[in-house]
Short mmCIF file of C-alpha atoms and ligand atoms in Angstrom, two decimals:
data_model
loop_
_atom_site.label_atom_id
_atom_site.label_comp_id
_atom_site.label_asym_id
_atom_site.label_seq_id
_atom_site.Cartn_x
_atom_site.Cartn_y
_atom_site.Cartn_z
CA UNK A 1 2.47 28.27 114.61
CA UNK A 2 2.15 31.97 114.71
CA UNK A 3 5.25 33.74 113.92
CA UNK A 4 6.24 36.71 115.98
CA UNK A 5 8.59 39.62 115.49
CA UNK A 6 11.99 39.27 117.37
CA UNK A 7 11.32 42.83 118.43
CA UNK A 8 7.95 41.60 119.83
CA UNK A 9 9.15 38.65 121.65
CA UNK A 10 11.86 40.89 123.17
CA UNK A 11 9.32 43.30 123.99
CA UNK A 12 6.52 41.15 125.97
CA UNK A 13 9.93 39.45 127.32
CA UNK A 14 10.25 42.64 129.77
CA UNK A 15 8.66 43.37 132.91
CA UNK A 16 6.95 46.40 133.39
CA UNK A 17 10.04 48.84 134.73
CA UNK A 18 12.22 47.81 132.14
CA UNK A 19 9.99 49.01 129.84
CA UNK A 20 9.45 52.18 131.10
CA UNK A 21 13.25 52.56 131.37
CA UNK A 22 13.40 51.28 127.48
CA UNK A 23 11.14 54.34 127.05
CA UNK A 24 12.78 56.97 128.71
CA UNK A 25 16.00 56.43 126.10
CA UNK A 26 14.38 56.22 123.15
CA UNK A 27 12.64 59.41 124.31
CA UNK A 28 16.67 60.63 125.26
CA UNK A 29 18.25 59.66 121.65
CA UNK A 30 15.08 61.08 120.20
CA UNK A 31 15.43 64.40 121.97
CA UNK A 32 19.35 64.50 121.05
CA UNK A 33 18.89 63.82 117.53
CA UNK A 34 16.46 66.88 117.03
CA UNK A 35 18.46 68.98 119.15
CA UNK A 36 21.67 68.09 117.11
CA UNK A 37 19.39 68.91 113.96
CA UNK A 38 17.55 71.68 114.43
CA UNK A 39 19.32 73.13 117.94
CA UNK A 40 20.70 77.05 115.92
CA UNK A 41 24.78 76.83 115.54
CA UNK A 42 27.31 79.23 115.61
CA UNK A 43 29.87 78.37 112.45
CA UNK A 44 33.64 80.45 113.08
CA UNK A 45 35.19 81.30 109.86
CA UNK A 46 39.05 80.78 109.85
CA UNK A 47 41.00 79.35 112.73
CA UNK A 48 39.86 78.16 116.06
CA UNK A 49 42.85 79.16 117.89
CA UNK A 50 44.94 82.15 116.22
CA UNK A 51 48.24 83.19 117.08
CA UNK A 52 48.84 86.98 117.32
CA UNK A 53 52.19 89.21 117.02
CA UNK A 54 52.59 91.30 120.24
CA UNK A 55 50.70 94.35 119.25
CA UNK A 56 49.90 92.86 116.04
CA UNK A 57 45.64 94.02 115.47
CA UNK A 58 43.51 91.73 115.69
CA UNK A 59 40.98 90.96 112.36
CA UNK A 60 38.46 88.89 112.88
CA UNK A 61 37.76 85.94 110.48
CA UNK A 62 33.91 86.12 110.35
CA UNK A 63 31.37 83.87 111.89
CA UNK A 64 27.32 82.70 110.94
CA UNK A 65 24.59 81.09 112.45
CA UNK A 66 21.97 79.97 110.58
CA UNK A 67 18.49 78.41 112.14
CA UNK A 68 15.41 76.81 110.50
CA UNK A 69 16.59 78.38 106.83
CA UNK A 70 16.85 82.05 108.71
CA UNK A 71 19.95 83.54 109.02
CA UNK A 72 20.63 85.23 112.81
CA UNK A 73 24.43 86.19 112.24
CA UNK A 74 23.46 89.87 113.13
CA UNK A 75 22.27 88.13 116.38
CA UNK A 76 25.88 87.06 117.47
CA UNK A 77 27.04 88.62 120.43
CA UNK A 78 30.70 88.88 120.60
CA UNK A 79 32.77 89.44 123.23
CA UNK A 80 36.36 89.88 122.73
CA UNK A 81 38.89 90.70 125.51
CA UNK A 82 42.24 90.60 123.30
CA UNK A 83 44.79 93.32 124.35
CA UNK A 84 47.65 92.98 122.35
CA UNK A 85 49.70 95.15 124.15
CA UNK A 86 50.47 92.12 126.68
CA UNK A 87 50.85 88.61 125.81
CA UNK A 88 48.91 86.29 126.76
CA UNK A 89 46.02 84.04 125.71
CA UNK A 90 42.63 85.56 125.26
CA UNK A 91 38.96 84.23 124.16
CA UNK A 92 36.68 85.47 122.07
CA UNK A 93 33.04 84.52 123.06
CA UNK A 94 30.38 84.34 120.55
CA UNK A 95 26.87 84.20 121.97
CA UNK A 96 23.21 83.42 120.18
CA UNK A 97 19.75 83.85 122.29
CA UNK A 98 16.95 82.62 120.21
CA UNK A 99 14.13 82.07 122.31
CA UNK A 100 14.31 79.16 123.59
CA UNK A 101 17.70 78.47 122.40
CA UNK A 102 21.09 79.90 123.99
CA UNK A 103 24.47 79.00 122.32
CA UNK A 104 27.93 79.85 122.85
CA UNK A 105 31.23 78.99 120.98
CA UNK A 106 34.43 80.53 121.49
CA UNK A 107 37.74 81.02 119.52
CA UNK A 108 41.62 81.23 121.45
CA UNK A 109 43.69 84.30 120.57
CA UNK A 110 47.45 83.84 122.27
CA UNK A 111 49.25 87.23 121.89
CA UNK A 112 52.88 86.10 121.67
CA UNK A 113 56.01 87.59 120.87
CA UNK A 114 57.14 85.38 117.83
CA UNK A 115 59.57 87.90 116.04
CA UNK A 116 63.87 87.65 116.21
CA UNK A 117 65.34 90.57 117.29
CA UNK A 118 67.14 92.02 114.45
CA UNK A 119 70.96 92.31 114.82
CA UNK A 120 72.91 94.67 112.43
CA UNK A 121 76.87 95.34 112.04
CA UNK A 122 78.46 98.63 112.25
CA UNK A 123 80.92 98.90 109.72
CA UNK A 124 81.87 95.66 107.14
CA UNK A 125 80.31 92.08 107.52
CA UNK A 126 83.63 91.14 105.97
CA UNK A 127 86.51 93.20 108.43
CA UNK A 128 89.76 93.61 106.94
CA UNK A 129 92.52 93.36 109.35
CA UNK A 130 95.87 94.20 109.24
CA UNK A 131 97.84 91.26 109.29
CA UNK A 132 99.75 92.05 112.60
CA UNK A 133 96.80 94.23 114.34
CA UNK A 134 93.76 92.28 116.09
CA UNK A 135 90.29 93.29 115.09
CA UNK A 136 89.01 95.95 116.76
CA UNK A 137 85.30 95.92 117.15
CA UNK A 138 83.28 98.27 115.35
CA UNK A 139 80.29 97.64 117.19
CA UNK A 140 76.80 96.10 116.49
CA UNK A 141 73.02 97.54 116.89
CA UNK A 142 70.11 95.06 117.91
CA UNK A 143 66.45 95.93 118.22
CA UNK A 144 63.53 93.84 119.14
CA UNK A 145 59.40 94.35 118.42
CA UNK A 146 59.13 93.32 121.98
CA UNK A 147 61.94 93.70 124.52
CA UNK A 148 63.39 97.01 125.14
CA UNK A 149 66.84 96.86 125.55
CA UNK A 150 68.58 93.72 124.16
CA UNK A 151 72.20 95.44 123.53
CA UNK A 152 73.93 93.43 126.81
CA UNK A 153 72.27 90.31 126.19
CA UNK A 154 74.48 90.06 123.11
CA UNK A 155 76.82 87.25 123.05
CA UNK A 156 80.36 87.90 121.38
CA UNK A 157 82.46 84.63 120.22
CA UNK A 158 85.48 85.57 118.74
CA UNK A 159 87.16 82.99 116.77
CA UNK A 160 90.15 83.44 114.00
CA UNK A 161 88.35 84.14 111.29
CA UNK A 162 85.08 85.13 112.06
CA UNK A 163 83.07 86.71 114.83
CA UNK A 164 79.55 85.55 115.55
CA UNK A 165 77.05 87.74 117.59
CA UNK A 166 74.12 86.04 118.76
CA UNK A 167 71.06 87.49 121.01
CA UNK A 168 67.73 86.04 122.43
CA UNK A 169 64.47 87.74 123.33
CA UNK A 170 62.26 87.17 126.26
CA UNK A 171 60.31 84.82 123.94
CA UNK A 172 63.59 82.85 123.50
CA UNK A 173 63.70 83.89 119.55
CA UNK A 174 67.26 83.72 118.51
CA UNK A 175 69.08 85.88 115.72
CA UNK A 176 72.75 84.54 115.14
CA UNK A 177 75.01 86.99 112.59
CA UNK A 178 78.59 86.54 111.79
CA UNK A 179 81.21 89.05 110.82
CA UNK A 180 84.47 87.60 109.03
CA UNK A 181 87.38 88.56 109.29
CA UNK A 182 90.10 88.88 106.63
CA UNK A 183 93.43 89.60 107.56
CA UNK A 184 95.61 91.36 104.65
CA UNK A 185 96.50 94.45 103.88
CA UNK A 186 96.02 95.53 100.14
CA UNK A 187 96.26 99.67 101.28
CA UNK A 188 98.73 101.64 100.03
CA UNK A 189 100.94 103.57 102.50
CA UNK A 190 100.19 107.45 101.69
CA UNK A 191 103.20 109.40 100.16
CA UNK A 192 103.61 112.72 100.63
CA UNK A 193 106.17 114.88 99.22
CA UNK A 194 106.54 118.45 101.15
CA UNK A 195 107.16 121.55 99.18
CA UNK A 196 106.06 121.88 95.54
CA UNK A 197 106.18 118.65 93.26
CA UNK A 198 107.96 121.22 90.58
CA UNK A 199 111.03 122.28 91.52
CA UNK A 200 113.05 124.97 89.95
CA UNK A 201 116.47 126.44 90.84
CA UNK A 202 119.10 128.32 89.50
CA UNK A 203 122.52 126.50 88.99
CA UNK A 204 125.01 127.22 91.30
CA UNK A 205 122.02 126.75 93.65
CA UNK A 206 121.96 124.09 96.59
CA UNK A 207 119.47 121.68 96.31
CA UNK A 208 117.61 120.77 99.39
CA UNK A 209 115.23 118.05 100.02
CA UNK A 210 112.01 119.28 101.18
CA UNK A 211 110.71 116.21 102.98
CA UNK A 212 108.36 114.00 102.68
CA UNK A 213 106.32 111.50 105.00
CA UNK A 214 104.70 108.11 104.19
CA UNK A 215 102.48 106.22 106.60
CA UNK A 216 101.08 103.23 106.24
CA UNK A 217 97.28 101.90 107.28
CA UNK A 218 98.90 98.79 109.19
CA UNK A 219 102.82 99.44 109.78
CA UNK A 220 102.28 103.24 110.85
CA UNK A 221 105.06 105.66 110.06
CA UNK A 222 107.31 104.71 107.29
CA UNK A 223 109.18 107.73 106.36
CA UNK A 224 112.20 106.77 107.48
CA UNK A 225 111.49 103.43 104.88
CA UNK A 226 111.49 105.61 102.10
CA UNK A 227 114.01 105.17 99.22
CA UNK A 228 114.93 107.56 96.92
CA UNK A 229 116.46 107.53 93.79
CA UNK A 230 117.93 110.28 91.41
CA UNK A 231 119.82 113.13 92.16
CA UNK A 232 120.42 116.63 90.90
CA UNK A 233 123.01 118.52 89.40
CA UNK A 234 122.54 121.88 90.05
CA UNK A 235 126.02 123.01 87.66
CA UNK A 236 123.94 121.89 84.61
CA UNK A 237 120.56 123.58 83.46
CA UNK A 238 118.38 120.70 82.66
CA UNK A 239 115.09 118.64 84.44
CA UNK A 240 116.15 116.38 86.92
CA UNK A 241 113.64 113.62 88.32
CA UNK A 242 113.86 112.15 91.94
CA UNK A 243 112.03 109.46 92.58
CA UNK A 244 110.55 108.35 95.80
CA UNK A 245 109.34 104.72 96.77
CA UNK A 246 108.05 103.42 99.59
CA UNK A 247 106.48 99.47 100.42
CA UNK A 248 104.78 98.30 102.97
CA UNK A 249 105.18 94.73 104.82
CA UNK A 250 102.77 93.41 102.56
CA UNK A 251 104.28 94.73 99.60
CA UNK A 252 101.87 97.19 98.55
CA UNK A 253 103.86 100.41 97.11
CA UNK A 254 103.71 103.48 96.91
CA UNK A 255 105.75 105.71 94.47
CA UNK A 256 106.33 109.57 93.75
CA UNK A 257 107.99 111.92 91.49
CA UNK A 258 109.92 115.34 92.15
CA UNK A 259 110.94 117.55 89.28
CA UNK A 260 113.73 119.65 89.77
CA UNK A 261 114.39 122.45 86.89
CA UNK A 262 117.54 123.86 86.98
CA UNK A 263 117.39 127.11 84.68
CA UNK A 264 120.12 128.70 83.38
CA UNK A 265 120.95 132.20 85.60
CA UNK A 266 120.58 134.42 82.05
CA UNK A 267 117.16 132.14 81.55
CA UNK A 268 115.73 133.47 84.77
CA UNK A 269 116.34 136.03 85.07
CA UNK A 270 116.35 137.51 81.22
CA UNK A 271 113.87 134.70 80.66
CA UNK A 272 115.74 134.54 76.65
CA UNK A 273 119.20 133.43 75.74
CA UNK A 274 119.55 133.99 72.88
CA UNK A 275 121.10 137.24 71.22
CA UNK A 276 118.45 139.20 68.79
CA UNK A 277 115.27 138.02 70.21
CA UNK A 278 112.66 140.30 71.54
CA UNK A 279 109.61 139.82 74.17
CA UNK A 280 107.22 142.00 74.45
CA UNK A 281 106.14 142.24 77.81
CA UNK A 282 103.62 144.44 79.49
CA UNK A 283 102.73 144.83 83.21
CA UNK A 284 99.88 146.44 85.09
CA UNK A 285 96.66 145.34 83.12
CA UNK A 286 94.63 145.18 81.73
CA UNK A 287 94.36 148.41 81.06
CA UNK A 288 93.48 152.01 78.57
CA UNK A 289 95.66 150.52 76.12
CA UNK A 290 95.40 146.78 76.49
CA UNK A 291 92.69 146.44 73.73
CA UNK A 292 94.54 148.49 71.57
CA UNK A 293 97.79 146.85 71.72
CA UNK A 294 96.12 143.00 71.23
CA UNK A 295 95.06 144.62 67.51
CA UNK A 296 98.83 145.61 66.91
CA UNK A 297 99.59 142.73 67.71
CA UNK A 298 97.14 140.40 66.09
CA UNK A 299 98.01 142.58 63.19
CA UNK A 300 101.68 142.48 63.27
CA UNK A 301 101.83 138.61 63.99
CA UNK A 302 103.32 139.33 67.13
CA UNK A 303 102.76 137.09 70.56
CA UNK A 304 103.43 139.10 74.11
CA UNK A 305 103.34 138.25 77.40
CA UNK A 306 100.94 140.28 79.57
CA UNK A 307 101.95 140.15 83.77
CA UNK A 308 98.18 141.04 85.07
CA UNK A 309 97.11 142.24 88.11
CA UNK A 310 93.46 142.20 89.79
CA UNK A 311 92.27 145.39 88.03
CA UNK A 312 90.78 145.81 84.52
CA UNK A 313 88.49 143.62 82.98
CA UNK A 314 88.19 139.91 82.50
CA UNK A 315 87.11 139.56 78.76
CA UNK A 316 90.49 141.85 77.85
CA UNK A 317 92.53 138.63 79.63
CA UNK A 318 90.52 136.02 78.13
CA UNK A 319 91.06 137.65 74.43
CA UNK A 320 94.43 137.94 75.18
CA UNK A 321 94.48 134.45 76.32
CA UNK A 322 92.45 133.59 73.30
CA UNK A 323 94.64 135.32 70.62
CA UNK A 324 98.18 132.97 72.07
CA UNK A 325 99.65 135.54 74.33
CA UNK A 326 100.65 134.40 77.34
CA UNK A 327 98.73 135.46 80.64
CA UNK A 328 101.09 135.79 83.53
CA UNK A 329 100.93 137.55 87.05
CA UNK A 330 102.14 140.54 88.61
CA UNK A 331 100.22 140.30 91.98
CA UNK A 332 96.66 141.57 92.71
CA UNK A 333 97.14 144.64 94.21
CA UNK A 334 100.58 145.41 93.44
CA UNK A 335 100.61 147.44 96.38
CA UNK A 336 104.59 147.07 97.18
CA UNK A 337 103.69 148.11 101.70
CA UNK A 338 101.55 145.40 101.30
CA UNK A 339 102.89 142.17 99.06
CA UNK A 340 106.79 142.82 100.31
CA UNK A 341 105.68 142.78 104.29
CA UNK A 342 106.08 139.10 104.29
CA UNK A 343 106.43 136.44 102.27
CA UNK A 344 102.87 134.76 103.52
CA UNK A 345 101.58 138.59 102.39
CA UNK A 346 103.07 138.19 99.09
CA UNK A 347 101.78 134.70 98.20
CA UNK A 348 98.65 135.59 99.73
CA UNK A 349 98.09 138.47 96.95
CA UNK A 350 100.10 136.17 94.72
CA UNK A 351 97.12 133.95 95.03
CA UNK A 352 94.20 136.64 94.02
CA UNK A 353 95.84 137.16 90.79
CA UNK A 354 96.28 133.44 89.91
CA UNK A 355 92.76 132.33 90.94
CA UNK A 356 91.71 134.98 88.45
CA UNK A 357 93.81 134.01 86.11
CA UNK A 358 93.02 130.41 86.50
CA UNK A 359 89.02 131.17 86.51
CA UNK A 360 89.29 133.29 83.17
CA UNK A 361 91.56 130.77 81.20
CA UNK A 362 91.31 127.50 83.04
CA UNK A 363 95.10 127.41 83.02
CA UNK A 364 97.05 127.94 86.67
CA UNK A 365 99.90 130.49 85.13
CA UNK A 366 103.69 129.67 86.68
CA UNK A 367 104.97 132.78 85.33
CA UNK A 368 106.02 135.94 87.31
CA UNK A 369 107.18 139.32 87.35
CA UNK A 370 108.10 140.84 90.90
CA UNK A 371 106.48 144.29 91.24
CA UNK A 372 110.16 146.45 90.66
CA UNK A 373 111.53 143.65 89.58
CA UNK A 374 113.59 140.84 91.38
CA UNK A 375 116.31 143.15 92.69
CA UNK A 376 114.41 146.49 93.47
CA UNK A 377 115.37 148.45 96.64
CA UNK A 378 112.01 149.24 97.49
CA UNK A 379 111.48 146.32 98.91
CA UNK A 380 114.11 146.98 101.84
CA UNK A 381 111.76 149.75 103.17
CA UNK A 382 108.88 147.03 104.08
CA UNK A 383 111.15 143.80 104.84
CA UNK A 384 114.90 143.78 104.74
CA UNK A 385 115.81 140.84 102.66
CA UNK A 386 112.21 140.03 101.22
CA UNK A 387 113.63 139.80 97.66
CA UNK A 388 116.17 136.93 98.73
CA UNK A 389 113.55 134.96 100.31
CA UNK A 390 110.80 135.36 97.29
CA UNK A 391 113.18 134.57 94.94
CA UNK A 392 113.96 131.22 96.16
CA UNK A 393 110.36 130.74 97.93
CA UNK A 394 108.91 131.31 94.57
CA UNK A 395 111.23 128.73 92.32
CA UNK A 396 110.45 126.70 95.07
CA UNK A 397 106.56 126.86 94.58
CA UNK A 398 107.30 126.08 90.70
CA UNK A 399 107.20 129.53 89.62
CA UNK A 400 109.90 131.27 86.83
CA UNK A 401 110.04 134.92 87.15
CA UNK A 402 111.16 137.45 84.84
CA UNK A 403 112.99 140.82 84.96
CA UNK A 404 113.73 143.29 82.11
CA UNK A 405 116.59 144.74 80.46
CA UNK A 406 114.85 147.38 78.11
CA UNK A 407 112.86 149.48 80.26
CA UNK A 408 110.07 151.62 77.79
CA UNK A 409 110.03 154.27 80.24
CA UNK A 410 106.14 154.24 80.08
CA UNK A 411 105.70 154.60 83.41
CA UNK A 412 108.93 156.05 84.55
CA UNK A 413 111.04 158.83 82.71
CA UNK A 414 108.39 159.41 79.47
CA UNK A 415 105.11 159.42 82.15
CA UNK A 416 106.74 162.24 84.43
CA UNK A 417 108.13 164.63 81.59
CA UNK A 418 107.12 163.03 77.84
CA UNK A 419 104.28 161.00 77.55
CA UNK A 420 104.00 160.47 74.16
CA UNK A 421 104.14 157.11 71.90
CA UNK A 422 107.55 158.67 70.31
CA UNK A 423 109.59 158.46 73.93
CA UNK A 424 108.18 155.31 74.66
CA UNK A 425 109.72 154.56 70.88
CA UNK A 426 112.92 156.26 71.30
CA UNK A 427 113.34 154.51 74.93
CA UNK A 428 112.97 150.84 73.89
CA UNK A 429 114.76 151.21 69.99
CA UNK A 430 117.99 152.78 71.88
CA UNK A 431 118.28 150.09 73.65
CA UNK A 432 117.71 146.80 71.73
CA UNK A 433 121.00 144.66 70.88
CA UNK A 434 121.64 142.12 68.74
CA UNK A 435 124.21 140.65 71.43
CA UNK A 436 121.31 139.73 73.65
CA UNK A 437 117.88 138.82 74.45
CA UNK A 438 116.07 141.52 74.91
CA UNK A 439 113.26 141.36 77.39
CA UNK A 440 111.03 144.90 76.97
CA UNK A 441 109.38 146.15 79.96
CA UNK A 442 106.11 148.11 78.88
CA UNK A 443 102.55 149.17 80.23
CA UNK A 444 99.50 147.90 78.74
CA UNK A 445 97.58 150.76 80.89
CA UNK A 446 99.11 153.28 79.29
CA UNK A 447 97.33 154.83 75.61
CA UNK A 448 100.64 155.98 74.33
CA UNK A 449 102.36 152.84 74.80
CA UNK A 450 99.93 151.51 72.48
CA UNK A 451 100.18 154.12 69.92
CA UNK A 452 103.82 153.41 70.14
CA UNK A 453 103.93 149.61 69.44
CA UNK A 454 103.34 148.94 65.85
CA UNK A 455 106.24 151.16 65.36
CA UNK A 456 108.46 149.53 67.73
CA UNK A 457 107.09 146.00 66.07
CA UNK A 458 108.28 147.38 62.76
CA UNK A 459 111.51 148.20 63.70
CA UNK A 460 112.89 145.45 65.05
CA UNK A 461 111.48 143.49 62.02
CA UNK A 462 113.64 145.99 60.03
CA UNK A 463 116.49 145.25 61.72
CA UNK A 464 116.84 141.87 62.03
CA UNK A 465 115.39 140.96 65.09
CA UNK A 466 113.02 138.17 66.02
CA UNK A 467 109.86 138.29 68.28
CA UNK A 468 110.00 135.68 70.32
CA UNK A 469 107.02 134.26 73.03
CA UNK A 470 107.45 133.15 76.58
CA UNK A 471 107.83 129.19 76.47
ZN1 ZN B 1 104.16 146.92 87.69
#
């Protein structure tokens, strides 16, 4: 029996049309199959579809074809119609012509708008709030890559302890802050004490209570809260405290302290009490005689107390200064029309001197001598009762001031008819007592004053007396 294929049999099986039909596939699927294999391809590198930040540029990921072994990238022809300036979804076409061949591939771009808007607090993202107050908004910024103006489309919800802001773009990204709120109050309330924390007086003087206001961050005005404790007797010299205190509802407190010096009358206005001392003072420098009169007195041992003005130099201060004597002011200008018009005037020039003072030694001086002295008549001429004010305006202010009761005559009687270092002498020796402090008025600007003080210096160290400094 001859054996045939089952291919064969199925084969003579069909009539004449089928197998024409049969033909035409195989010649299909043949066809195909090259075309599949050798047919040139275009390969994308990266994604199909990419996904693009509004205005975000676009980079493209590469692409190949490759035919037979021969590479025809350069061949590509790409055609890209991405605008990122409007979202959207785009294609980018990527074309090959290879005689006979023509193939085409394409990649999606969608411009979208996939960033939050960005939401930002003015003031703390923890709020403290006063306790009895309700928060007051301090406001919030938002900005967005896309949409212009998002500020209204913020959405406020206020609960007790926190505040949450949220806002959503055009794209329906959603940013969601909160702010939290802490009520307490751990602030202070502010003290202030009006007039000068350093009070002097004479006794027999009135004390009288400045003022002083205290407000608080969450309560407001509490002056009339404030407690104060101490008192002052103004019959007995001695440093008196006053102390002011002042809480707030939430107990946070605030305290100050007054000093109140009552001086002795002799103290103030001698500035010494006790009988046989001397002080050397001089007024008007520095001055011709200033350097001088720091060698007698470096020599001698001696400490002075020098009342300066705005004139002379600054190193003869500062070696003063440097050598224990004490640096106190007699006004800038000492220009009596001027410094006894008011009593604004006179701190005003007041104030020249003691910035100079303070600049060359670093120290703020307290120490005074009125220009005449505390009781001249001069005065009257410029401002009828000037002296009365001053002298309580300026213990006020925390300033002593001293007068003399040995006038040198350097700059009165001995400058007009003698001016020689032996009237200066004769003026100043006459006149010393053991019964008393002696406070010496002399004139560092003058040359014979200086040629008269080692001799004066001598003297009183002869006789019994002590040189005392300004304390
Ligand atoms: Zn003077």
């Amino acid at each position: 029996m001859e054996k045939k294929s089952a291919l064969k049999t199925y084969w003579s099986s069909l009539e004449k049309r089928e197998k024409i039909i049969f033909l035409f596939f195989l010649f299909i699927l043949t066809c195909s199959f090259f075309y599949l294999i050798f047919f040139p391809q275009i390969h994308l590198k990266g994604k199909q579809e990419i996904k693009l930040n509004y205005q975000e540029s676009y980079k493209e990921p590469g692409y190949s074809a490759e035919f037979l072994g021969k590479d025809l990238s350069s061949k590509i022809h790409v055609k890209n119609s991405v605008d990122i300036n409007h979202l959207g979804t785009y294609q980018i076409e990527y074309s090959l012509r290879t005689f006979p061949f023509y193939t085409k591939t394409v990649r999606k771009v969608t411009v979208g708008d996939y960033e939050k808007p960005v939401l930002t607090l003015k003031g703390s993202e923890t709020a403290r709030v006063c306790p009895n107050q309700e928060y007051q908004e301090e406001g919030y910024e938002v900005t967005d890559n896309y949409d212009k103006d998002l500020k209204d489309q913020v959405k406020v919800k206020k609960e007790k302890d926190k505040i949450t802001y949220t806002v959503t773009d055009s794209s329906k990204n959603k940013t969601t802050i909160t702010r939290h709120l802490k009520y307490e109050d751990v602030e202070k309330p502010e003290l202030t004490l009006k007039g000068s924390q350093t009070m002097s007086l004479e006794v027999g003087q009135t004390y009288k209570e400045p003022g002083y206001q205290a407000i608080d961050n969450c309560n407001g005005n509490l002056t009339d809260k404030v407690t104060v404790e101490g008192s002052v007797n103004t019959s007995k010299a001695g440093t008196y405290e006053l102390h002011y205190k002042i809480k707030d509802e939430s107990g946070n407190e605030t305290t100050a302290t007054r000093k109140v010096q009552v001086y002795a009358k002799s103290y103030v206005s001698s500035g010494c009490g006790y009988g046989g001392d001397i002080y050397l003072t001089f007024d008007d420098g520095p001055g011709a005689g200033t350097s001088k009169i720091l060698d007698v007195l470096k020599e001698e041992g001696v400490k002075a107390t020098f009342f300066v003005t705005a004139s002379g130099s600054d190193a003869l201060i500062k070696r003063a200064y440097q050598e224990g004597h004490t640096i106190a002011l007699h006004t800038a200008s000492h220009n009596y029309a001027k410094i006894y018009s008011s009593v604004d005037n006179y701190f005003a020039d007041l104030k020249v001197v003691s910035d100079r003072v303070k600049r060359i030694t670093g120290v703020e001086s307290k120490y005074i001598r009125f220009p005449g002295g505390s009781s001249n008549t001069i005065s009257r001429n410029y401002h009828l009762g000037i002296m009365t004010a001053l002298t309580n305006e300026v213990l006020n202010r925390g300033y002593k001031y001293f007068d003399w009761n040995i006038d040198s005559n350097d700059a009165g009687a001995c400058a007009s008819k003698n001016p020689t270092a032996s009237c200066v002498y004769e003026h100043v020796t006459k006149y010393l007592s053991k019964s008393r402090c002696n406070m010496v008025l002399m004139h560092d600007v003058k040359n014979y004053t200086a040629d008269a003080l080692r001799d004066i210096i001598r003297y009183g160290k002869e006789n019994g007396y002590t040189f005392k400094e300004k304390n």
